[in-house]
Coordinates of N, CA and C in Angstrom, one line a residue:
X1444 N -25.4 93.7 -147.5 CA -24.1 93.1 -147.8 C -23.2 93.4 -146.7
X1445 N -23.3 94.4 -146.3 CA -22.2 94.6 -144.8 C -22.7 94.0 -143.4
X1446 N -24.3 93.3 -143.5 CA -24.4 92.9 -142.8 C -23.7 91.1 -142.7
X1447 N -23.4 90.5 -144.2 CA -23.1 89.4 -144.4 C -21.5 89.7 -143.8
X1448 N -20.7 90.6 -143.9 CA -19.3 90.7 -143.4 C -19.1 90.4 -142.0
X1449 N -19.9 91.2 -141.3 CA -20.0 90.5 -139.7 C -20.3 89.5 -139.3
X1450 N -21.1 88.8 -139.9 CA -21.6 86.8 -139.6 C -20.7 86.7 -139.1
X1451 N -19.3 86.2 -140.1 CA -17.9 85.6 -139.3 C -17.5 86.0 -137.9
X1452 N -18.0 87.7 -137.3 CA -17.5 87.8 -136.3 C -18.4 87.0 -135.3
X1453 N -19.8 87.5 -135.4 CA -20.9 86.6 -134.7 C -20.8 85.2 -134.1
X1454 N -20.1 84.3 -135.2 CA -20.2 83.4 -135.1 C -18.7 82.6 -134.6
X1455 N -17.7 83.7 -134.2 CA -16.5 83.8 -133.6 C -16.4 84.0 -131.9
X1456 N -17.3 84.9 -131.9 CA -18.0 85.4 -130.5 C -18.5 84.4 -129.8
X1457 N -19.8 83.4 -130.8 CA -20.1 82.3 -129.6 C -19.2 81.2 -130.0
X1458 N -18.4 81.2 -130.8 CA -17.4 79.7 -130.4 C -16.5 80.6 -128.9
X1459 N -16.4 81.7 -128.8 CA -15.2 82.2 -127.3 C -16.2 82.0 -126.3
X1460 N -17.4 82.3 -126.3 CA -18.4 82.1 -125.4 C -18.0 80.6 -124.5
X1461 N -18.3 79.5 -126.0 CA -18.6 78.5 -125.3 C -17.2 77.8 -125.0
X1462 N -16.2 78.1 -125.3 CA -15.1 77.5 -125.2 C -14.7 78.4 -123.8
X1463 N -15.1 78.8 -123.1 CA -15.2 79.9 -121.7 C -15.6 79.2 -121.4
X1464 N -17.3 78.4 -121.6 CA -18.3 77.9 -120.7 C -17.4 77.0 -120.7
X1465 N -17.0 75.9 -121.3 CA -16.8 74.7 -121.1 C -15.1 74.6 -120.4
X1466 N -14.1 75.8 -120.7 CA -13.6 76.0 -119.4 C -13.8 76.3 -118.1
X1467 N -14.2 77.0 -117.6 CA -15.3 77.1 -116.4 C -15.8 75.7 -115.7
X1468 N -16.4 75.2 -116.6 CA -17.5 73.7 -116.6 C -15.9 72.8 -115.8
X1469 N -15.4 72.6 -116.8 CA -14.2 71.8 -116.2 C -13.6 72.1 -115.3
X1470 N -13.3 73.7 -114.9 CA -12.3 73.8 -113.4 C -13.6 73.8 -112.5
X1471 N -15.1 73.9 -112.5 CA -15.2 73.8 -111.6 C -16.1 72.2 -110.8
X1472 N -15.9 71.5 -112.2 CA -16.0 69.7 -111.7 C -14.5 70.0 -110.9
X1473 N -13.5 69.7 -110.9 CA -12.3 69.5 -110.2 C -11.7 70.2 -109.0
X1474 N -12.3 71.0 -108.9 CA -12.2 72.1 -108.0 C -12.6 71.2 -106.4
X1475 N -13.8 70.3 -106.1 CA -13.8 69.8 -105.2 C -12.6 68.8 -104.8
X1476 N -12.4 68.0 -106.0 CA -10.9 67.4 -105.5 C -9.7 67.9 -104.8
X1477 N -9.7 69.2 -106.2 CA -8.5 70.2 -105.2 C -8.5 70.2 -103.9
X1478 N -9.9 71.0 -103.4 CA -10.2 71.2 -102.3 C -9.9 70.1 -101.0
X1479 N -10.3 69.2 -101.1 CA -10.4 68.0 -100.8 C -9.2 67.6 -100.6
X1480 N -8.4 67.7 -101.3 CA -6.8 67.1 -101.2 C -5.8 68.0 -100.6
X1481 N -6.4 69.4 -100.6 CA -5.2 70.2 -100.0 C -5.7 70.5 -98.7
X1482 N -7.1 70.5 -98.4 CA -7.6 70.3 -96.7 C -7.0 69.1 -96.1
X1483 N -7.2 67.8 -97.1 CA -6.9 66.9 -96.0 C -5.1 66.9 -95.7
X1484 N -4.4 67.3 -96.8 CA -2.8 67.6 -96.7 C -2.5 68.6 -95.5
X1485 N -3.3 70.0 -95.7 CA -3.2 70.5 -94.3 C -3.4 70.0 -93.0
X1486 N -4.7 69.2 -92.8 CA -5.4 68.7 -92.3 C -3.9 67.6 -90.8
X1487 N -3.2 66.5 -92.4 CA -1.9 65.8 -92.1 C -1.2 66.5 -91.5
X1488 N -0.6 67.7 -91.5 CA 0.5 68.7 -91.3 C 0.4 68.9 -90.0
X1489 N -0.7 69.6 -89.7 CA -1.7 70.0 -88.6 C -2.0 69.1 -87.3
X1490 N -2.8 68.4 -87.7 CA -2.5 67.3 -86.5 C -2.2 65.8 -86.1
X1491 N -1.7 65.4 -87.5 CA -0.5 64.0 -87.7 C 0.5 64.2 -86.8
X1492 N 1.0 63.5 -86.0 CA 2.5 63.9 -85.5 C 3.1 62.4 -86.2
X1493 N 4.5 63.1 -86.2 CA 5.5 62.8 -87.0 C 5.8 60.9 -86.4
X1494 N 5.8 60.7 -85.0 CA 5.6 59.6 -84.8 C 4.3 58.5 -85.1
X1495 N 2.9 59.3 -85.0 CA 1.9 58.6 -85.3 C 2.0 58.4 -86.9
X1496 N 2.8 59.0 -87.9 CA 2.3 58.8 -89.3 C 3.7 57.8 -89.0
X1497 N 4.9 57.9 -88.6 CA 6.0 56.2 -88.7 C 5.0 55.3 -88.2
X1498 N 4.3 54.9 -87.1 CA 3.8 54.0 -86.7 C 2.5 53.6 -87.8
X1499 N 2.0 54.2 -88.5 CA 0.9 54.0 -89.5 C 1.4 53.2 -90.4
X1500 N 2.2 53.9 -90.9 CA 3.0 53.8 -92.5 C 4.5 53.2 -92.4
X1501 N 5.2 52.7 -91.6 CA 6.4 52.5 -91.5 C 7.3 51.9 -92.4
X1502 N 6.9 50.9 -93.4 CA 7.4 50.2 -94.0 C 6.9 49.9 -95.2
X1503 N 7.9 49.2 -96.3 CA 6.7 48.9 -97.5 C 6.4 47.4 -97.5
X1504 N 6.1 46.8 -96.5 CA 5.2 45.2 -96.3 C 4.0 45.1 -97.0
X1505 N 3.7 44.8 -97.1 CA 2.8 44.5 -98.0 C 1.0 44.8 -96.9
X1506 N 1.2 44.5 -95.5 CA 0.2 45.2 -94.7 C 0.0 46.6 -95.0
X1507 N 1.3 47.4 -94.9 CA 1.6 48.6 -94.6 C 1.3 49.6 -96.3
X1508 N 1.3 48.5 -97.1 CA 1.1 48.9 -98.3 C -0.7 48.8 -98.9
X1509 N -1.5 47.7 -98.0 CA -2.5 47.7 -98.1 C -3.4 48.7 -96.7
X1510 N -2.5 49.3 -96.3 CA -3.4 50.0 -95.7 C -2.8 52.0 -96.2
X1511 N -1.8 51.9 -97.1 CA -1.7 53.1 -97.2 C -2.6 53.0 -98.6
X1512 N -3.0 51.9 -99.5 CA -3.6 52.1 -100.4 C -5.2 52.3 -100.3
X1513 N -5.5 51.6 -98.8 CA -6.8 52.0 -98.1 C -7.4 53.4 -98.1
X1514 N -6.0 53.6 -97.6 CA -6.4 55.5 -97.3 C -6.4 56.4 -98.5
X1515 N -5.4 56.1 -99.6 CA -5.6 56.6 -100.7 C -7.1 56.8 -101.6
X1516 N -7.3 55.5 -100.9 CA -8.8 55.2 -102.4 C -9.7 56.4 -101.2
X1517 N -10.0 56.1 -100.1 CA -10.9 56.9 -99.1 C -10.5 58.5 -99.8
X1518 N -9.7 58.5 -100.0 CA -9.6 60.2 -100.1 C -9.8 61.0 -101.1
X1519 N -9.8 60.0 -102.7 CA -9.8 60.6 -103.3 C -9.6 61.5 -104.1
X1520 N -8.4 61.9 -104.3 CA -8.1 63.3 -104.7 C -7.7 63.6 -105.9
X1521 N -7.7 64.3 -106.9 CA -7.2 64.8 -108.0 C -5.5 64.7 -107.7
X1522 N -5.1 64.3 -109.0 CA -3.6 63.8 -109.2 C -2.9 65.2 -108.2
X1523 N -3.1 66.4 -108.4 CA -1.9 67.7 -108.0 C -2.7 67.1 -106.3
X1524 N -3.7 67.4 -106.4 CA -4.0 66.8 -104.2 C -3.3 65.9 -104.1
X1525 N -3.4 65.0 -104.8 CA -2.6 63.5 -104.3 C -1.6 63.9 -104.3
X1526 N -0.6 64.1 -104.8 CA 1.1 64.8 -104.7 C 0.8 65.6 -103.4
X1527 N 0.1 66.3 -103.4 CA 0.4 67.5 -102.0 C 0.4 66.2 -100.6
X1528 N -0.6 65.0 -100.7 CA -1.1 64.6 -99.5 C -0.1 63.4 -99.3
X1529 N 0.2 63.0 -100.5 CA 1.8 62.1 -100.6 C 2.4 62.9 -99.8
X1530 N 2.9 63.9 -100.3 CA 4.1 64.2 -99.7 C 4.1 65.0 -98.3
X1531 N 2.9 65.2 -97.5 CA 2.7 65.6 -96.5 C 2.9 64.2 -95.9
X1532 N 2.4 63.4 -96.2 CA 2.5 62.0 -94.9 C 4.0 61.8 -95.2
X1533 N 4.5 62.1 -96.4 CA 6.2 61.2 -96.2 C 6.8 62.3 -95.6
X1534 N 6.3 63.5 -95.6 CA 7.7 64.2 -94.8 C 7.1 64.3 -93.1
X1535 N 5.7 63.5 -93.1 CA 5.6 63.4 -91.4 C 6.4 62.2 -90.7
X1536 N 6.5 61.4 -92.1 CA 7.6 60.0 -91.7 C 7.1 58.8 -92.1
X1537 N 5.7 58.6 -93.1 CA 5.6 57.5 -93.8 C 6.3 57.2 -94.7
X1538 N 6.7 55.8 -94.9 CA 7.7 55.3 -96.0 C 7.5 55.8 -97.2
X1539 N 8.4 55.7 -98.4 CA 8.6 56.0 -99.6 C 7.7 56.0 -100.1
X1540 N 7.7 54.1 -100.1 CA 7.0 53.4 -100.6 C 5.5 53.4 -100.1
X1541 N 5.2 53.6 -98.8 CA 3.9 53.5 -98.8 C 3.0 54.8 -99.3
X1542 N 3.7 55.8 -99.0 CA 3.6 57.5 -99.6 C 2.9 57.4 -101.1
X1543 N 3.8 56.4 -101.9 CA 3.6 56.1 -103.4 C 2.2 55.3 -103.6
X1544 N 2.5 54.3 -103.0 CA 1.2 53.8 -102.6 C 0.1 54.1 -102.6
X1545 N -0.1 54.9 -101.4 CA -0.9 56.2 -101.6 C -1.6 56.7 -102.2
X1546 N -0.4 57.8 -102.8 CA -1.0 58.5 -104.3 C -1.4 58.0 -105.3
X1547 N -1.1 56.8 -105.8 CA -1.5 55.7 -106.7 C -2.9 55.5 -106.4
X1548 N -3.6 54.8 -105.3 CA -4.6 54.6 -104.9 C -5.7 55.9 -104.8
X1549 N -5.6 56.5 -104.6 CA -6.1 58.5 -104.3 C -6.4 58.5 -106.0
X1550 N -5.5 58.9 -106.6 CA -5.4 59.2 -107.7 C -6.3 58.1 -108.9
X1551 N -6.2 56.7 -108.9 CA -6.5 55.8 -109.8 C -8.5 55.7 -109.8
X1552 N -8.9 55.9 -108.0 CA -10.1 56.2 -107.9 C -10.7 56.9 -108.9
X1553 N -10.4 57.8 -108.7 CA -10.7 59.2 -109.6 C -11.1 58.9 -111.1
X1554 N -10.0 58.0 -111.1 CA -10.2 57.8 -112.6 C -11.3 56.7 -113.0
X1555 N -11.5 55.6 -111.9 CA -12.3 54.7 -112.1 C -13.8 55.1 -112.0
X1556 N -13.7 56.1 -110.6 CA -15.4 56.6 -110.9 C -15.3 57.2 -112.4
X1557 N -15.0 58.0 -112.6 CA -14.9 58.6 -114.0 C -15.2 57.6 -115.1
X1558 N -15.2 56.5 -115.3 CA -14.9 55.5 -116.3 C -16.6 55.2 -116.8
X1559 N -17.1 54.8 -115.3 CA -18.7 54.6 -115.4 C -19.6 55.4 -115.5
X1560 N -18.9 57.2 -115.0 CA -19.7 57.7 -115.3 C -19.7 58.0 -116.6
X1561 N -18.9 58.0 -117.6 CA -18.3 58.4 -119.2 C -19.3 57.7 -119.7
X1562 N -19.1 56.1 -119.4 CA -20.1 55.1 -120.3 C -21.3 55.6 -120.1
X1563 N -22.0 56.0 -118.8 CA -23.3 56.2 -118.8 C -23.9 57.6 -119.7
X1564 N -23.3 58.6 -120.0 CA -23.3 59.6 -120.8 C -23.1 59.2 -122.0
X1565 N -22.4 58.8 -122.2 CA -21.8 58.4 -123.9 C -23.1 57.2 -124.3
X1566 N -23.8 56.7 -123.4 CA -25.0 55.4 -123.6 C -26.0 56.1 -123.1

């Protein structure tokens, strides 16, 4: 009979377990994006100069907008990278707008690989 009292704890134990595992599981899928997004933000900081990112990114034309969304999708990065790597090119002197740009494209990737890989698991 006192053995039936503890079940509940037993069975409390591995729901913390796995609710641990499956935190873990998730920070460390995203942990490469982090990584990825705050290297290449350093990366900007480091050796971008402030004239070569105006001359890149100068304007929001619609050229200037298809090539800052170019670099976005290449890079990749989880939404908080994207914000860090946004805002390293706009404060080296890319436009607003192409900055936005950017992070939009970086960030939306992410989501689209994600999309097919979901279906493929879920099928």
């Amino acid at each position: 009979m006192a053995m039936d009292a503890l079940a509940p704890l037993g069975s409390i134990g591995a729901d913390v377990v796995r609710a641990l595992r499956l935190a873990f599981g998730m920070t460390w899928e995203i942990t490469w994006a982090l990584i990825l997004g705050f290297t290449l933000s350093a990366i900007v900081q480091a050796v971008v100069s402030k004239r070569q990112m105006t001359r890149l990114l100068p304007d929001d034309r619609p050229r200037t907008l298809a090539v800052a969304c170019g670099l976005g999708a290449a890079s990749s990065s989880c939404s908080y990278a994207a914000v860090a790597l946004a805002r390293s090119i706009f404060r080296k002197g890319a436009d607003f707008t192409a900055a936005m740009a950017f992070e939009i494209a970086s960030t939306n990737l992410v989501i689209e690989l994600g999309i097919p890989e979901h279906a493929v698991s879920a099928g």
